């Protein structure tokens, strides 16, 4: 798969075993290296430092045993706390947020630090030798006892790792409750969504329109799963190589199965004898499929997370309009940024002056507004605070947008909100929303 390295790195970053395993290998290598330095006399300078008291074999063994035992105990406790926090957050805010917490680097590096310190202490412990120990091998059988050995430099490094682990533990105890605060969760999703928009659509809006090329030869999926990554540059190279255009029928996050069209090959250059199985295989390799949706390249996934949190907050069982209001604020920031960007992601240019790669047309401003505010609207219409803030958010979204068509889309969303609010709200609540909508209409008209 063309995007396999990126997909693999994303998978490694979204689990709890990769960094602990990596830190364990580093710690083992560090322990072997430090013991080697001790064996070859590189720690002799420590004898010249008066305030460092050399450790005896029994004391060194006890100290390393305590470090190893305490670190594995702390690691077990940290893992239990992390799982409990993840279970609470995914249950309270939505199962899709499980990915966000699995990718939390604070949790991953905390667990990895404790595991790494445990491995280091264990590796150094086996090198400590008391004065009365017998020969470890038959070759040394002539000697009844061996001289004692205490890796002083390795022991000091172990004490340093223990101090670092204590600091990490204090950080972790503060990080866990802070990370499951709803404002922190929404901030993480919102900032990631804004960064994704800037990466996906770096160019400012120019007002240009795009028409789809004539329908060509459909390429059908051969596997089942969600589209997790698409290698746009590889698709553009394939189109250029065969002097044609590729029109995508799916976007990142869509679910595909065998027999479903994922792309169309257009123009004569991609027909006839040139359309062989090798070309089809190369094209299919540009799509990475998986069992779940991921935030990589999938802006809709992050928008859905904001909407899900808002809908849960406004459900009758929870009734937390202020969480929904925070979700609306981040959704508004993302929508305003989308409204100022060129949403036509063309990759490559053919000699005919046409884009080699054309994305699905539904990826326009209407699509994103519907995905966000459109799905949020039915719940916001039942809550006076949420309806008022949604009207304000729509107005604020329109402020930086210069395209009148996109402004009209936001205005139409406000009209749909007031229509639904009239069916759910009555009395002073409805009057407040009507007054806010009148101000919203005047602002949009001005």
Short mmCIF file of N, CA, C and O in Angstrom, two decimals, residues 24 35 101 140-141 226 228 231 280 300 329 337 433:
data_model
loop_
_atom_site.label_atom_id
_atom_site.label_comp_id
_atom_site.label_asym_id
_atom_site.label_seq_id
_atom_site.Cartn_x
_atom_site.Cartn_y
_atom_site.Cartn_z
N UNK A 24 11.51 -0.02 26.73
CA UNK A 24 12.12 -1.20 27.33
C UNK A 24 13.40 -1.57 26.59
O UNK A 24 14.43 -1.89 27.22
N UNK A 35 26.78 -0.74 32.34
CA UNK A 35 27.54 -1.80 33.02
C UNK A 35 28.89 -2.00 32.33
O UNK A 35 29.93 -2.21 32.99
N UNK A 101 -8.11 9.26 23.18
CA UNK A 101 -7.46 8.94 24.44
C UNK A 101 -6.38 7.88 24.25
O UNK A 101 -5.38 7.89 24.97
N UNK A 140 35.70 -20.81 35.15
CA UNK A 140 36.24 -20.10 36.31
C UNK A 140 36.19 -20.95 37.57
O UNK A 140 36.25 -20.44 38.69
N UNK A 141 36.04 -22.24 37.40
CA UNK A 141 35.83 -23.11 38.56
C UNK A 141 37.04 -23.12 39.49
O UNK A 141 36.94 -23.49 40.66
N UNK A 226 -13.39 0.70 5.97
CA UNK A 226 -13.42 2.15 5.85
C UNK A 226 -12.16 2.66 5.16
O UNK A 226 -11.07 2.13 5.40
N UNK A 228 -9.27 4.71 5.15
CA UNK A 228 -8.54 5.40 6.20
C UNK A 228 -7.54 6.42 5.64
O UNK A 228 -7.37 7.49 6.22
N UNK A 231 -3.69 8.04 -0.99
CA UNK A 231 -2.45 8.63 -1.48
C UNK A 231 -2.77 9.47 -2.72
O UNK A 231 -2.78 8.97 -3.84
N UNK A 280 -4.92 -1.29 -12.43
CA UNK A 280 -5.98 -1.37 -11.43
C UNK A 280 -5.39 -1.66 -10.05
O UNK A 280 -5.78 -1.06 -9.05
N UNK A 300 -14.33 14.92 8.36
CA UNK A 300 -15.70 14.61 8.77
C UNK A 300 -15.72 13.84 10.08
O UNK A 300 -16.66 13.98 10.89
N UNK A 329 -19.03 26.35 19.58
CA UNK A 329 -17.98 27.35 19.37
C UNK A 329 -16.84 26.78 18.51
O UNK A 329 -16.39 27.43 17.56
N UNK A 337 -13.22 28.81 9.12
CA UNK A 337 -11.97 28.56 8.40
C UNK A 337 -12.24 27.88 7.06
O UNK A 337 -11.63 28.23 6.04
N UNK A 433 -35.51 33.56 21.12
CA UNK A 433 -34.89 33.00 19.93
C UNK A 433 -35.32 33.78 18.69
O UNK A 433 -34.51 34.04 17.79
#
